[in-house]
Short mmCIF file of C-alpha atoms in Angstrom, two decimals:
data_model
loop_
_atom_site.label_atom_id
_atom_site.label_comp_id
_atom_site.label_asym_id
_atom_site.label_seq_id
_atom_site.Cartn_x
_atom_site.Cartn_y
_atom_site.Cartn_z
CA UNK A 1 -116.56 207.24 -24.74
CA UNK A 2 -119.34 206.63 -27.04
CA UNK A 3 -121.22 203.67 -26.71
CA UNK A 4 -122.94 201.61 -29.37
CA UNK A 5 -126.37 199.82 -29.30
CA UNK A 6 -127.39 197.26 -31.27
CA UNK A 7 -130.78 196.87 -32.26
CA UNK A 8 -132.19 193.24 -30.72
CA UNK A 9 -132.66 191.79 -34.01
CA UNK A 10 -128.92 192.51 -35.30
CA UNK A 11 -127.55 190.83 -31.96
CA UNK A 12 -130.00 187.86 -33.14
CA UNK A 13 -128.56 187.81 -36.69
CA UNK A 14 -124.94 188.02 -35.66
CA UNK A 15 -125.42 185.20 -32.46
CA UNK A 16 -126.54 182.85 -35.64
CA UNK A 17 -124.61 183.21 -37.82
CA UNK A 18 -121.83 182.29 -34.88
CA UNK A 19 -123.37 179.53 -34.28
CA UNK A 20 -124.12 178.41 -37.95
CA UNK A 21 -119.95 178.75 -38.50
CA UNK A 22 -119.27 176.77 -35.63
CA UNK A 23 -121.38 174.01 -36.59
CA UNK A 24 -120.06 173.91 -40.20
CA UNK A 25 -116.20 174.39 -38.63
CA UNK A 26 -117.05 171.04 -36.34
CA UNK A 27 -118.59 169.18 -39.52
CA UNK A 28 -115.70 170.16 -41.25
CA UNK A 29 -112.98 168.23 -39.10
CA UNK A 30 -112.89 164.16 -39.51
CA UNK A 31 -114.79 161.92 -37.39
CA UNK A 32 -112.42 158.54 -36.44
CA UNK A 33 -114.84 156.39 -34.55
CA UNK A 34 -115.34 154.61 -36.99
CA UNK A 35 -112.09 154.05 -37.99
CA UNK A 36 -110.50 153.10 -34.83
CA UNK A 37 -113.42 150.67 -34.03
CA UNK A 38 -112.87 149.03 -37.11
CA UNK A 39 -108.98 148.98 -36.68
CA UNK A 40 -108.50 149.07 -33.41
CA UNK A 41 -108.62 144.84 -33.31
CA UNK A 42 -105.69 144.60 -35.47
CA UNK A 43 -103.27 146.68 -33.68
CA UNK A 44 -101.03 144.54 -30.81
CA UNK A 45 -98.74 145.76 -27.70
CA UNK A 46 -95.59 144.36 -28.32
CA UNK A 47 -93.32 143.76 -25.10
CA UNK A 48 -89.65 142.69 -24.90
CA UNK A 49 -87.04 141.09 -22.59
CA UNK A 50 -83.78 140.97 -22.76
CA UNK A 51 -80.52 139.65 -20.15
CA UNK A 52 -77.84 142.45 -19.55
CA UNK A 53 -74.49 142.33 -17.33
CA UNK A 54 -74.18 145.44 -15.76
CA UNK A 55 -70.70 146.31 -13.52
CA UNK A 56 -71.26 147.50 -10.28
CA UNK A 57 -70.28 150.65 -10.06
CA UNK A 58 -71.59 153.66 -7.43
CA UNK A 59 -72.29 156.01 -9.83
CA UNK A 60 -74.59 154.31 -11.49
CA UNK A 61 -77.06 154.08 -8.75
CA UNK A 62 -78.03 157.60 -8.63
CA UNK A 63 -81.74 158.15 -7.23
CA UNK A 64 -80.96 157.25 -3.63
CA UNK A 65 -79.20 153.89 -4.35
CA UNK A 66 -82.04 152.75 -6.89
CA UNK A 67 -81.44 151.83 -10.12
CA UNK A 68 -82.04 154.35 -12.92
CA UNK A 69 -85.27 154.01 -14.08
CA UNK A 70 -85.82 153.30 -17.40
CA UNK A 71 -87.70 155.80 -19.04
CA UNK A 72 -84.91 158.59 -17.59
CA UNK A 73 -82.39 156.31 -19.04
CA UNK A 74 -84.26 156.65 -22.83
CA UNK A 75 -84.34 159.96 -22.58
CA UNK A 76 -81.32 161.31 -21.36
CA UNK A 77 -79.62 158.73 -22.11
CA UNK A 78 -75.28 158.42 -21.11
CA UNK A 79 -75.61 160.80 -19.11
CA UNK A 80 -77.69 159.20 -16.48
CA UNK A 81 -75.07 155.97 -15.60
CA UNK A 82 -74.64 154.74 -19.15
CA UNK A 83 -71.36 155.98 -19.29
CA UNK A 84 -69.98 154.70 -16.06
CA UNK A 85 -66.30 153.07 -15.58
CA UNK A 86 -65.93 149.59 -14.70
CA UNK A 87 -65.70 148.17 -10.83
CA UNK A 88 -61.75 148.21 -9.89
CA UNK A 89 -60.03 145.08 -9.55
CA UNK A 90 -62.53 143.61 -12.11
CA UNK A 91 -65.60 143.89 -9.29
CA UNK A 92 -68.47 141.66 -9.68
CA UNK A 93 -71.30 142.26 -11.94
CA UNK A 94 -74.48 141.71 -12.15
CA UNK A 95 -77.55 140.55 -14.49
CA UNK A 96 -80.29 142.84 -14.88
CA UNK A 97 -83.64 141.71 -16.39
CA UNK A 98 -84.56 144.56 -19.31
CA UNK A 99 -87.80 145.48 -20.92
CA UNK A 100 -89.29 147.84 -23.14
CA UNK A 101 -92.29 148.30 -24.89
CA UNK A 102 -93.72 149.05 -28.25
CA UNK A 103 -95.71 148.36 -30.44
CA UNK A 104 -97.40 146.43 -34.09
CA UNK A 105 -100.03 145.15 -36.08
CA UNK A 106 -101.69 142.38 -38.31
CA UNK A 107 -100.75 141.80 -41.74
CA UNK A 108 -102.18 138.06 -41.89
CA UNK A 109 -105.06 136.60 -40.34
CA UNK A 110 -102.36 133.35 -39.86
CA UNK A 111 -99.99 135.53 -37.83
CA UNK A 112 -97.56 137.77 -38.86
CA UNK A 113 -97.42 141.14 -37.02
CA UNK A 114 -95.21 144.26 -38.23
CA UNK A 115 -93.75 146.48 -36.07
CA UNK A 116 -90.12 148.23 -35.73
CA UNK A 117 -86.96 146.69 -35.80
CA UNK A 118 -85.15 148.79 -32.82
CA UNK A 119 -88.50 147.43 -31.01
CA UNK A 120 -87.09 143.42 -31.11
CA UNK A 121 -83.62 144.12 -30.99
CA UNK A 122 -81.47 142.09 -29.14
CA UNK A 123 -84.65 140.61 -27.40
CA UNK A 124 -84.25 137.56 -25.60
CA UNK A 125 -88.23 137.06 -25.53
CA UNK A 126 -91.55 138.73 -27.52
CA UNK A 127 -94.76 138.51 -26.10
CA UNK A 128 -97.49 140.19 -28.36
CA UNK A 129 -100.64 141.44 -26.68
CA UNK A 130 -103.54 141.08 -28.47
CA UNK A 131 -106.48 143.18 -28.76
CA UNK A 132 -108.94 140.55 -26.86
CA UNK A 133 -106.02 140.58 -23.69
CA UNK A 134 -104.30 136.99 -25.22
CA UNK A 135 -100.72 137.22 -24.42
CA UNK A 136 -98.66 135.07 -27.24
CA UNK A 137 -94.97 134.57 -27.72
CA UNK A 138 -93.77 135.62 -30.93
CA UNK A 139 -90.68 134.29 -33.39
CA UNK A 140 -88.45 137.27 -35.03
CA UNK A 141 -88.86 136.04 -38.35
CA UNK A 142 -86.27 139.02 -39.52
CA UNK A 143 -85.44 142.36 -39.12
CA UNK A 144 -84.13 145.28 -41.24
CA UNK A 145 -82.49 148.14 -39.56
CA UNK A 146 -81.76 150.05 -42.33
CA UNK A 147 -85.41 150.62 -43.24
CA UNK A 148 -86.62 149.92 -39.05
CA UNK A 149 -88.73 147.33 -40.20
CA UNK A 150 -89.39 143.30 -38.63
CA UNK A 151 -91.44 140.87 -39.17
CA UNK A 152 -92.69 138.80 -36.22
CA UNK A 153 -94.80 135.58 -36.41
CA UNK A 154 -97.54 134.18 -33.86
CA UNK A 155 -99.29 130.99 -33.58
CA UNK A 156 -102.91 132.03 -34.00
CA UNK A 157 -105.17 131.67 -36.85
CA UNK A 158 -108.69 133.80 -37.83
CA UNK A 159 -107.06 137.11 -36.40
CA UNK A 160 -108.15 140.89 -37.32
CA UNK A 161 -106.20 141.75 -40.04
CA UNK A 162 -105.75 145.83 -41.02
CA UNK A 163 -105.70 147.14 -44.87
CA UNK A 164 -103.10 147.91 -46.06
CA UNK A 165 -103.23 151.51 -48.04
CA UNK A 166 -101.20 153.32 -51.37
CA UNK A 167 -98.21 155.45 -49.43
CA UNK A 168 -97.74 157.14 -52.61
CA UNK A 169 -101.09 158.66 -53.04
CA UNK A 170 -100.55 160.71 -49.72
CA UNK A 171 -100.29 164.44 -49.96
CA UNK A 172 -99.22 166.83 -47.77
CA UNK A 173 -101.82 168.30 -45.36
CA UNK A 174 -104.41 165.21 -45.73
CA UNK A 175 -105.35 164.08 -42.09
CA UNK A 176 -104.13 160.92 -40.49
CA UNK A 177 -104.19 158.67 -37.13
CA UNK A 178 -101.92 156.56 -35.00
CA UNK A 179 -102.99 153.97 -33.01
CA UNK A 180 -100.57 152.38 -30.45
CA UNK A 181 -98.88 151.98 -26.59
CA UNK A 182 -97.54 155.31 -25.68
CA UNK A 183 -95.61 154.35 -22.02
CA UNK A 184 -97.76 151.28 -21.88
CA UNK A 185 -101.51 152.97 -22.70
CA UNK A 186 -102.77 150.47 -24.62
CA UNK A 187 -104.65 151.13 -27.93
CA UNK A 188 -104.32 155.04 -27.62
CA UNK A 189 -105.09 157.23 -30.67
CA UNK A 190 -103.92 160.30 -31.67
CA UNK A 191 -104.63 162.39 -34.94
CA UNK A 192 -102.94 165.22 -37.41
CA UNK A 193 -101.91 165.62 -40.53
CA UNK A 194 -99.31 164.67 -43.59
CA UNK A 195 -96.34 167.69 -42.93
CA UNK A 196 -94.37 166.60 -45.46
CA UNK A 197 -93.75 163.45 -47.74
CA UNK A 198 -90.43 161.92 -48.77
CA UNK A 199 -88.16 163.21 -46.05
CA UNK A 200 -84.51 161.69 -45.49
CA UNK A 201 -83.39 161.77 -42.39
CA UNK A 202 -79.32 161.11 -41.19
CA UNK A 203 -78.33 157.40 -41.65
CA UNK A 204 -81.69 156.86 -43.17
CA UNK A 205 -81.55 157.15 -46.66
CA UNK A 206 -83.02 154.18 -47.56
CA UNK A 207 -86.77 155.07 -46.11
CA UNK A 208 -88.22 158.48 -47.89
CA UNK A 209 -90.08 158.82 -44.72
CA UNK A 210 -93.72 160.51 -43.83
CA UNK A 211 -93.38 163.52 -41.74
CA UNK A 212 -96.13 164.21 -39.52
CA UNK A 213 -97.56 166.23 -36.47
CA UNK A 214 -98.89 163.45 -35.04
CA UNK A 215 -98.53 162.66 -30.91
CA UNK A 216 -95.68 159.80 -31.55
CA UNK A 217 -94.10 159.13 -27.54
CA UNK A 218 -92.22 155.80 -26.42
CA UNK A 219 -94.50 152.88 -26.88
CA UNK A 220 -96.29 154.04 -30.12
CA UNK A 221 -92.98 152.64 -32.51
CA UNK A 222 -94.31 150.01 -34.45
CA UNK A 223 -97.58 151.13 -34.69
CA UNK A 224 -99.71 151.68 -37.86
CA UNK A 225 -100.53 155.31 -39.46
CA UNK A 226 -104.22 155.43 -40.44
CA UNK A 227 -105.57 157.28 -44.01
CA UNK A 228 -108.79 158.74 -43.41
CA UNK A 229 -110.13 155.83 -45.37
CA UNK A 230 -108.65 153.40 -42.71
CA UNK A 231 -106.02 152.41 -44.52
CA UNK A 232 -102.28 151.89 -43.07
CA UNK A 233 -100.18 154.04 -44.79
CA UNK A 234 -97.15 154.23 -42.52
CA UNK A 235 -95.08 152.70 -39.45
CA UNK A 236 -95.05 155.23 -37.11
CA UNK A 237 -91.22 154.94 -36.30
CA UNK A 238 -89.03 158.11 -34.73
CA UNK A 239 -89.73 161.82 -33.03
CA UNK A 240 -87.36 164.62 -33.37
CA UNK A 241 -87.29 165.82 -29.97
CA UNK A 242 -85.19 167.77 -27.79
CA UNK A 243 -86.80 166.78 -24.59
CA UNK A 244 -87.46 163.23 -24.87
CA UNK A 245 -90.97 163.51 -25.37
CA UNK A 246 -93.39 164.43 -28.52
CA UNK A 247 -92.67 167.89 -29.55
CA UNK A 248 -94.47 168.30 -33.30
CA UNK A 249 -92.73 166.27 -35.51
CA UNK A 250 -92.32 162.55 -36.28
CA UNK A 251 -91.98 160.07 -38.75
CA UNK A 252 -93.68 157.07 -40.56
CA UNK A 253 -92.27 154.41 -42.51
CA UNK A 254 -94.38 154.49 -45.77
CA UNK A 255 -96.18 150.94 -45.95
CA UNK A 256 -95.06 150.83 -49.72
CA UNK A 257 -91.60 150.57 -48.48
CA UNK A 258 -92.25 148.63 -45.51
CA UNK A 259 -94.12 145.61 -47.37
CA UNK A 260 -91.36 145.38 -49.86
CA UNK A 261 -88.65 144.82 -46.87
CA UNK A 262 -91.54 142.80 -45.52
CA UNK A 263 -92.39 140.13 -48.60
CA UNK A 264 -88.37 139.81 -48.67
CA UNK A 265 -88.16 138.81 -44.72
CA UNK A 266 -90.91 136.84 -45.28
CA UNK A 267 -89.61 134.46 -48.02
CA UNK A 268 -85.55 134.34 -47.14
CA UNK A 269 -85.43 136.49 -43.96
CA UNK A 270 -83.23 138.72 -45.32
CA UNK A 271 -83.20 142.09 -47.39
CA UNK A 272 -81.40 142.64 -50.72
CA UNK A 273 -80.42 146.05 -51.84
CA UNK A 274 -79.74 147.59 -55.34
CA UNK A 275 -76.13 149.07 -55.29
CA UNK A 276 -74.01 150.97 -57.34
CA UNK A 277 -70.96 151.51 -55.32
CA UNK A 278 -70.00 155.12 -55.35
CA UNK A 279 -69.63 158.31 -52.81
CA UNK A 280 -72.03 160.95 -53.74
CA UNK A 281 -71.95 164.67 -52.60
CA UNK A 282 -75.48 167.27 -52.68
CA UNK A 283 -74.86 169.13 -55.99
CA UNK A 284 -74.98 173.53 -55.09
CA UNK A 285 -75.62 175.57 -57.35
CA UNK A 286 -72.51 176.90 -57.69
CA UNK A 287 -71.28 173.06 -58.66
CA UNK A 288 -74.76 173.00 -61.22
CA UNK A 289 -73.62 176.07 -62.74
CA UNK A 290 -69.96 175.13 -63.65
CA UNK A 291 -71.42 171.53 -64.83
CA UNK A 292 -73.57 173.30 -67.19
CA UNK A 293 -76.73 172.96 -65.27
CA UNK A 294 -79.50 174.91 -65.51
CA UNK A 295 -80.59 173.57 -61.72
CA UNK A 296 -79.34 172.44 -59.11
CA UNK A 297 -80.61 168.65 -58.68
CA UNK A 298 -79.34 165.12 -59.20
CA UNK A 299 -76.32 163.39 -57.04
CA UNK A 300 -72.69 164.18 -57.66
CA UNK A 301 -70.18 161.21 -58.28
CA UNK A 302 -67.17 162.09 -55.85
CA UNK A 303 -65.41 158.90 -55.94
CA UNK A 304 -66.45 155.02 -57.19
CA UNK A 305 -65.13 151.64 -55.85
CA UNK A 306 -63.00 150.50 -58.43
CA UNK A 307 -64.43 147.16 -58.34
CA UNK A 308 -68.11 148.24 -58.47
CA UNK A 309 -70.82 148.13 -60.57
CA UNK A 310 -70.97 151.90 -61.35
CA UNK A 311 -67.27 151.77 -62.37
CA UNK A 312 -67.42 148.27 -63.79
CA UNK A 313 -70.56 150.19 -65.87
CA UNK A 314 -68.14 153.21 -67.14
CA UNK A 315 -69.53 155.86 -64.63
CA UNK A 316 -67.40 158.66 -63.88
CA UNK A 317 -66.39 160.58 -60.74
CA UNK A 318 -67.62 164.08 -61.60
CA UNK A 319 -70.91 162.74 -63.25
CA UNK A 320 -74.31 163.73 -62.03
CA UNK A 321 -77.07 161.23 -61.85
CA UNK A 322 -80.03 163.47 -62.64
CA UNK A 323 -82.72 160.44 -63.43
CA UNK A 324 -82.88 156.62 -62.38
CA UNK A 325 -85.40 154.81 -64.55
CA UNK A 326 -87.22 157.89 -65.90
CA UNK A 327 -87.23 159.24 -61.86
CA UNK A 328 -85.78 162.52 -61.07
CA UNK A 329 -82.97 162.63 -58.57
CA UNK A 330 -84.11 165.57 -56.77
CA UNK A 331 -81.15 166.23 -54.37
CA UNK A 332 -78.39 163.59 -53.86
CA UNK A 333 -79.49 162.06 -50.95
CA UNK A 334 -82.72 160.66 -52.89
CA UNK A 335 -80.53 158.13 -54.78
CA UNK A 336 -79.38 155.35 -52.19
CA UNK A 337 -83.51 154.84 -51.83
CA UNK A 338 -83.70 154.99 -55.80
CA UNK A 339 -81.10 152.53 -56.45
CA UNK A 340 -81.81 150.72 -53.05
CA UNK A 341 -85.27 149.48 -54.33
CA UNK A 342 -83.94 148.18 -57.20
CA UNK A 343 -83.24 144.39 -57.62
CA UNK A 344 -79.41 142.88 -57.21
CA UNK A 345 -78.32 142.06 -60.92
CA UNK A 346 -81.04 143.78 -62.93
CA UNK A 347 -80.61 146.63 -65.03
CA UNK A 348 -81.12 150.41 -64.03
CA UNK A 349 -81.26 153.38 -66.24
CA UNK A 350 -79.50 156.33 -65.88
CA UNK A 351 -79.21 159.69 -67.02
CA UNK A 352 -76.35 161.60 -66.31
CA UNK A 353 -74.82 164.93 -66.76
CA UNK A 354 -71.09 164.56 -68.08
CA UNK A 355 -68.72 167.70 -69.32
CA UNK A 356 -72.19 169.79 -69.80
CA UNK A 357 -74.03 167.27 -71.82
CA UNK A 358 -77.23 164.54 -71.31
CA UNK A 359 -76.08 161.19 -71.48
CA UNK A 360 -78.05 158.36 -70.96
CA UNK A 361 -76.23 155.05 -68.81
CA UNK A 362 -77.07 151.26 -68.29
CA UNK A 363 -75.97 149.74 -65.12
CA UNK A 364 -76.26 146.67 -63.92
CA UNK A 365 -76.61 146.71 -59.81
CA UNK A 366 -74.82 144.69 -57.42
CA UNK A 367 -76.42 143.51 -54.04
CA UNK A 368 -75.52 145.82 -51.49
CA UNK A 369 -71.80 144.32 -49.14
CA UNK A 370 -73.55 145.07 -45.96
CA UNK A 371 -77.13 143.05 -46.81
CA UNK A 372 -76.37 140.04 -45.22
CA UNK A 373 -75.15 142.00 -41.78
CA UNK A 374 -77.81 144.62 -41.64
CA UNK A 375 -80.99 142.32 -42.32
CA UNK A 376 -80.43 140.01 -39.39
CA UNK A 377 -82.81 137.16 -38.43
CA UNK A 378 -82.57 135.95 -34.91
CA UNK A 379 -79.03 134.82 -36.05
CA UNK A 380 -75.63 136.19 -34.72
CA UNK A 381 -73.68 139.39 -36.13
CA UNK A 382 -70.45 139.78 -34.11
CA UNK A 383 -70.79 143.44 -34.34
CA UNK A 384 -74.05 143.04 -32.03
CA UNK A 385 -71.15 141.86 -29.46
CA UNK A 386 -70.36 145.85 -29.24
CA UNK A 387 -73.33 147.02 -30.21
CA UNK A 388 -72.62 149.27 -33.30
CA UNK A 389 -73.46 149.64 -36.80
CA UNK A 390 -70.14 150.85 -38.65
CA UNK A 391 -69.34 151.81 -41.81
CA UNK A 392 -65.65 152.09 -43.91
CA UNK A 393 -64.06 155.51 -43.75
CA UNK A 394 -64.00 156.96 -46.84
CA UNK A 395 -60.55 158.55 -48.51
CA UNK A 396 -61.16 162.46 -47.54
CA UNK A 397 -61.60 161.64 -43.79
CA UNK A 398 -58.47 159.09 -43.62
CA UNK A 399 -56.33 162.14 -44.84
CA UNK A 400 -58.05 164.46 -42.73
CA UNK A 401 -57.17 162.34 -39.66
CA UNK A 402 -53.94 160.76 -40.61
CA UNK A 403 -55.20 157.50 -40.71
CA UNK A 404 -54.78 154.39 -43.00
CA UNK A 405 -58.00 153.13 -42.33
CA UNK A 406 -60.78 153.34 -39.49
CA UNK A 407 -64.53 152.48 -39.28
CA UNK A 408 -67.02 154.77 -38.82
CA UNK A 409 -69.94 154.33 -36.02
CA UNK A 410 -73.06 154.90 -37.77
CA UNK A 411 -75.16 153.89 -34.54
CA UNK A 412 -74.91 152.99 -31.16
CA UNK A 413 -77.47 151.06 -29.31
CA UNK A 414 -79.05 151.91 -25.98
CA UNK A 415 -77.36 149.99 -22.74
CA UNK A 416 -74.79 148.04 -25.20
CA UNK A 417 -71.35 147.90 -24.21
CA UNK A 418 -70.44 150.53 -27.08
CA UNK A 419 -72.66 152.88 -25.28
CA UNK A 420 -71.42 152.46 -21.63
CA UNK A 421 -67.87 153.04 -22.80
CA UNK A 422 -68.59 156.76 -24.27
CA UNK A 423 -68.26 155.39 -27.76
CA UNK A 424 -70.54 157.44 -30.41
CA UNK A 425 -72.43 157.82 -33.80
CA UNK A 426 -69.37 159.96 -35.62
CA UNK A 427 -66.60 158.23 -33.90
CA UNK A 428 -64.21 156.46 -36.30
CA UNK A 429 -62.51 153.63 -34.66
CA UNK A 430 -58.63 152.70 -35.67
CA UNK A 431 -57.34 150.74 -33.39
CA UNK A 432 -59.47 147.26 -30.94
CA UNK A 433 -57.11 145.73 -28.35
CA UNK A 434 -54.14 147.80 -29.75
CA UNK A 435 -54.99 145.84 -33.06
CA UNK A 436 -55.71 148.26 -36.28
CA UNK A 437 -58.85 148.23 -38.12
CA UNK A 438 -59.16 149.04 -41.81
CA UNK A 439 -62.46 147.38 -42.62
CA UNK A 440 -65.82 146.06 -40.75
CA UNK A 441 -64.86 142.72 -41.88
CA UNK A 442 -61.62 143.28 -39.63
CA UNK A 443 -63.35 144.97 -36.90
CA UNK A 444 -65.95 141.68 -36.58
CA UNK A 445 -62.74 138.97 -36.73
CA UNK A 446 -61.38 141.04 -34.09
CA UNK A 447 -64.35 141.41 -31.76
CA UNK A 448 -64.80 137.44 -31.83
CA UNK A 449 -61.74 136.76 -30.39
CA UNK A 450 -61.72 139.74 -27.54
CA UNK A 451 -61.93 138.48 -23.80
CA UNK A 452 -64.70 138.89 -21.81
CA UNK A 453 -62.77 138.92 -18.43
CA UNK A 454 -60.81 142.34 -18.75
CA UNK A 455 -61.13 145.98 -20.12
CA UNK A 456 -60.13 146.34 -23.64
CA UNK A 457 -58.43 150.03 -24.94
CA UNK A 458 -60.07 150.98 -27.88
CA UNK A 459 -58.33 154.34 -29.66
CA UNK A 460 -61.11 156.44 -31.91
CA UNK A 461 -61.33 159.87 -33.39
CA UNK A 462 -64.22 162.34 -31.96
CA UNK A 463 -64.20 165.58 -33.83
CA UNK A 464 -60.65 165.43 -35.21
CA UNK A 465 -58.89 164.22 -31.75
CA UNK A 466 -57.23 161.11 -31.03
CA UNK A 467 -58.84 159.64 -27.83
CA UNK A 468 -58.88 156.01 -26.35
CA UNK A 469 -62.03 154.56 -24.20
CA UNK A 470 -62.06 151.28 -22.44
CA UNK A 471 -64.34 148.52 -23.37
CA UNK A 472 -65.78 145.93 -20.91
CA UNK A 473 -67.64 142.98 -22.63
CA UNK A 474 -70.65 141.41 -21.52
#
């Protein structure tokens, strides 16, 4: 094998200009000291407590007669004990003292803190931590869970505020930073960039959300996402994970969003939605081609409620909404946030594709039916009883099953009584106490009379079959 020698002075020449590229690669990538110094004041822990009953049953004590802990119960979630029957002969239960962490920042040097709304739910108590160690109780001003955003207020004055950015000027690939409580770390930061912009994620469509590769664990929801400028531009909010833990992708609130949900808590504690009132379907492109389209884009009318403002506005099932005030509809599930941010009783404009040709459409947009349940202040819902976030069953999946009516679950929360029964996002419940249920309304009369001193049958559809679970309230 032939060897070969460099002449001293090329070794010289080629060890330079290795180090000259490494120097330029490490001037190259962002510097956030100054950034967090600057912001790190205005972000706060957030830490809740809340009262559960819990039966007393032996399987639920599974790590050598302890209780579960509670970060195995977040991430694996039923299967460790929260799907456990009740005691027999209606055995004694027992209160159990839960907490969880998150959390938020300063919007107002008088204040008010954002953070998540699955952060304050159902919390008996909020302490927020702030940066110089105080430790003050906080009032839930209001909360949106359709957007996962709350408002919280403090009794302090002169604190560090953080500046707010432009969520619409962010592009794809420009770096950002979180700053928050993974499992209790306080004030942690951890960097990446913009994966993709104006994501929609299942039950979500209200929140175009800010994909990132940012390290998001337990702890950091609530917690701002930093612009290289040290700007917030998002609330980091969710991970798509398959482990529990970060695994490469999570998601941000964009601030634009969150501030409009925010002004509205702020000034009536409660969130109203533009609506239309009709069931829209993704549009292929076999469905563009026989409409006459040249691409495949914009929202498909399936079906209207006859009483809405999309039918009341002479919308058609079989029109596609290809622009909503001059905005393309890009695929269907970009119009609930279109005609979400609009204002109840104003005008939107439409353009819509009917039998092959442009048309241009007036509405005028009613306030969406679910507003006054889904932006809750510290106020009662009797759906929180269960612990579920339904939705009515639309027409295709009542024939499908059978059924004359039904709710769907659209979520479940963690340790509710829904949750320890089996009961799950998909199910559609029929029938409460052997009492049918056609309609949320229904389904929240019926949960405010149940008994809290017996199991309750509650008959549901999972995947097609008929299946009944029993329900013990708290």
């Amino acid at each position: 094998m032939k060897r070969l020698i460099l002449p001293s002075t090329l070794w010289v020449c080629m060890v330079a200009l290795l180090t000259v590229g490494q120097t330029a690669n490490a001037q190259s990538l962002p510097d956030f000291t100054e950034l967090v110094e600057a912001a790190a004041p205005g972000v706060v822990n957030i830490s809740t407590s809340r009262t559960i009953q819990r039966s007393s049953s032996p399987g639920y004590e599974g790590f050598g007669g302890q209780d579960i802990p509670e970060i195995f119960r977040h991430f694996f979630g039923e299967s460790f004990g929260g799907n456990q029957p009740s005691p027999p002969n209606g055995g004694q239960g027992r209160s159990e003292e839960r907490q969880s962490l998150g959390s938020g920042f300063v919007i107002s040097d008088d204040g008010y803190v954002m953070t998540n709304a699955h952060v304050v739910q159902d919390a008996d108590e909020i302490l927020v931590r702030l940066n110089d160690r105080r430790e003050l109780s906080a009032e839930l001003i209001g909360s949106d869970p359709q957007t996962d955003v709350a408002l919280l207020k403090i009794d302090a004055a002169d604190l560090p505020t953080l500046t707010l950015g432009n969520s619409d000027e962010l592009k794809v690939g420009e770096w950002v930073a979180a700053i928050g409580s993974p499992f209790g770390f306080d004030h942690s930061v951890t960097a990446g960039i913009v994966s993709a912009i104006n994501r929609t994620l299942p039950r979500d469509a209200y929140v175009p959300f800010i994909q990132t590769d940012v390290a998001i664990n337990p702890g950091n929801s609530g917690g701002p996402l930093f612009n290289l400028s040290g700007e917030v531009v998002g609330i980091n909010s969710q991970i798509f994970t398959r482990s529990g833990g970060f695994m490469g992708v999570s998601f941000a609130i964009p601030i634009n969003v969150a501030m409009d949900v925010v002004d509205q808590l702020r000034e009536s504690g409660r969130v109203d939605r533009g609506w239309l009132g009709v069931m829209i379907q993704p549009v292929s492109r076999d469905l563009a081609e026989s409409f006459g389209m040249e691409n495949a884009i914009g929202a498909l009318i399936a079906d209207l409620d006859p009483e809405g403002p999309a039918a009341q506005g002479g919308l058609q099932a079989g029109d596609v909404i290809i622009e909503v005030n001059g905005e393309e509809v890009e695929r269907s599930s970009s119009l609930p946030r279109l005609i979400g941010r609009g204002e109840p009783g104003s005008e939107v404009a439409l353009t819509l594709i009917r039998d092959g040709e442009e048309i241009s459409q007036s509405v005028e947009l009613g306030n969406w039916p679910d507003a006054e349940g889904q932006a809750s202040q510290a106020g009662s819902n009797n759906q929180v009883r269960l612990g579920v976030t339904v939705a009515e069953v639309d027409e295709e999946t009542r024939e499908q099953l059978s059924i004359p009516g039904g709710v769907e679950v659209r979520q479940v929360e963690l340790d509710s009584v829904a949750a320890d029964a089996g009961i799950r996002p998909g199910d559609v419940l029929v029938s409460v106490d052997h009492r049918s249920v056609s309609s949320s309304d229904e389904l929240m009369k019926i949960v405010e009379g149940l008994p809290s001193d017996r199991a309750i049958p509650i008959r549901l559809f999972r995947e097609g079959r008929s299946l009944f679970v029993a329900l013990r309230l708290e």
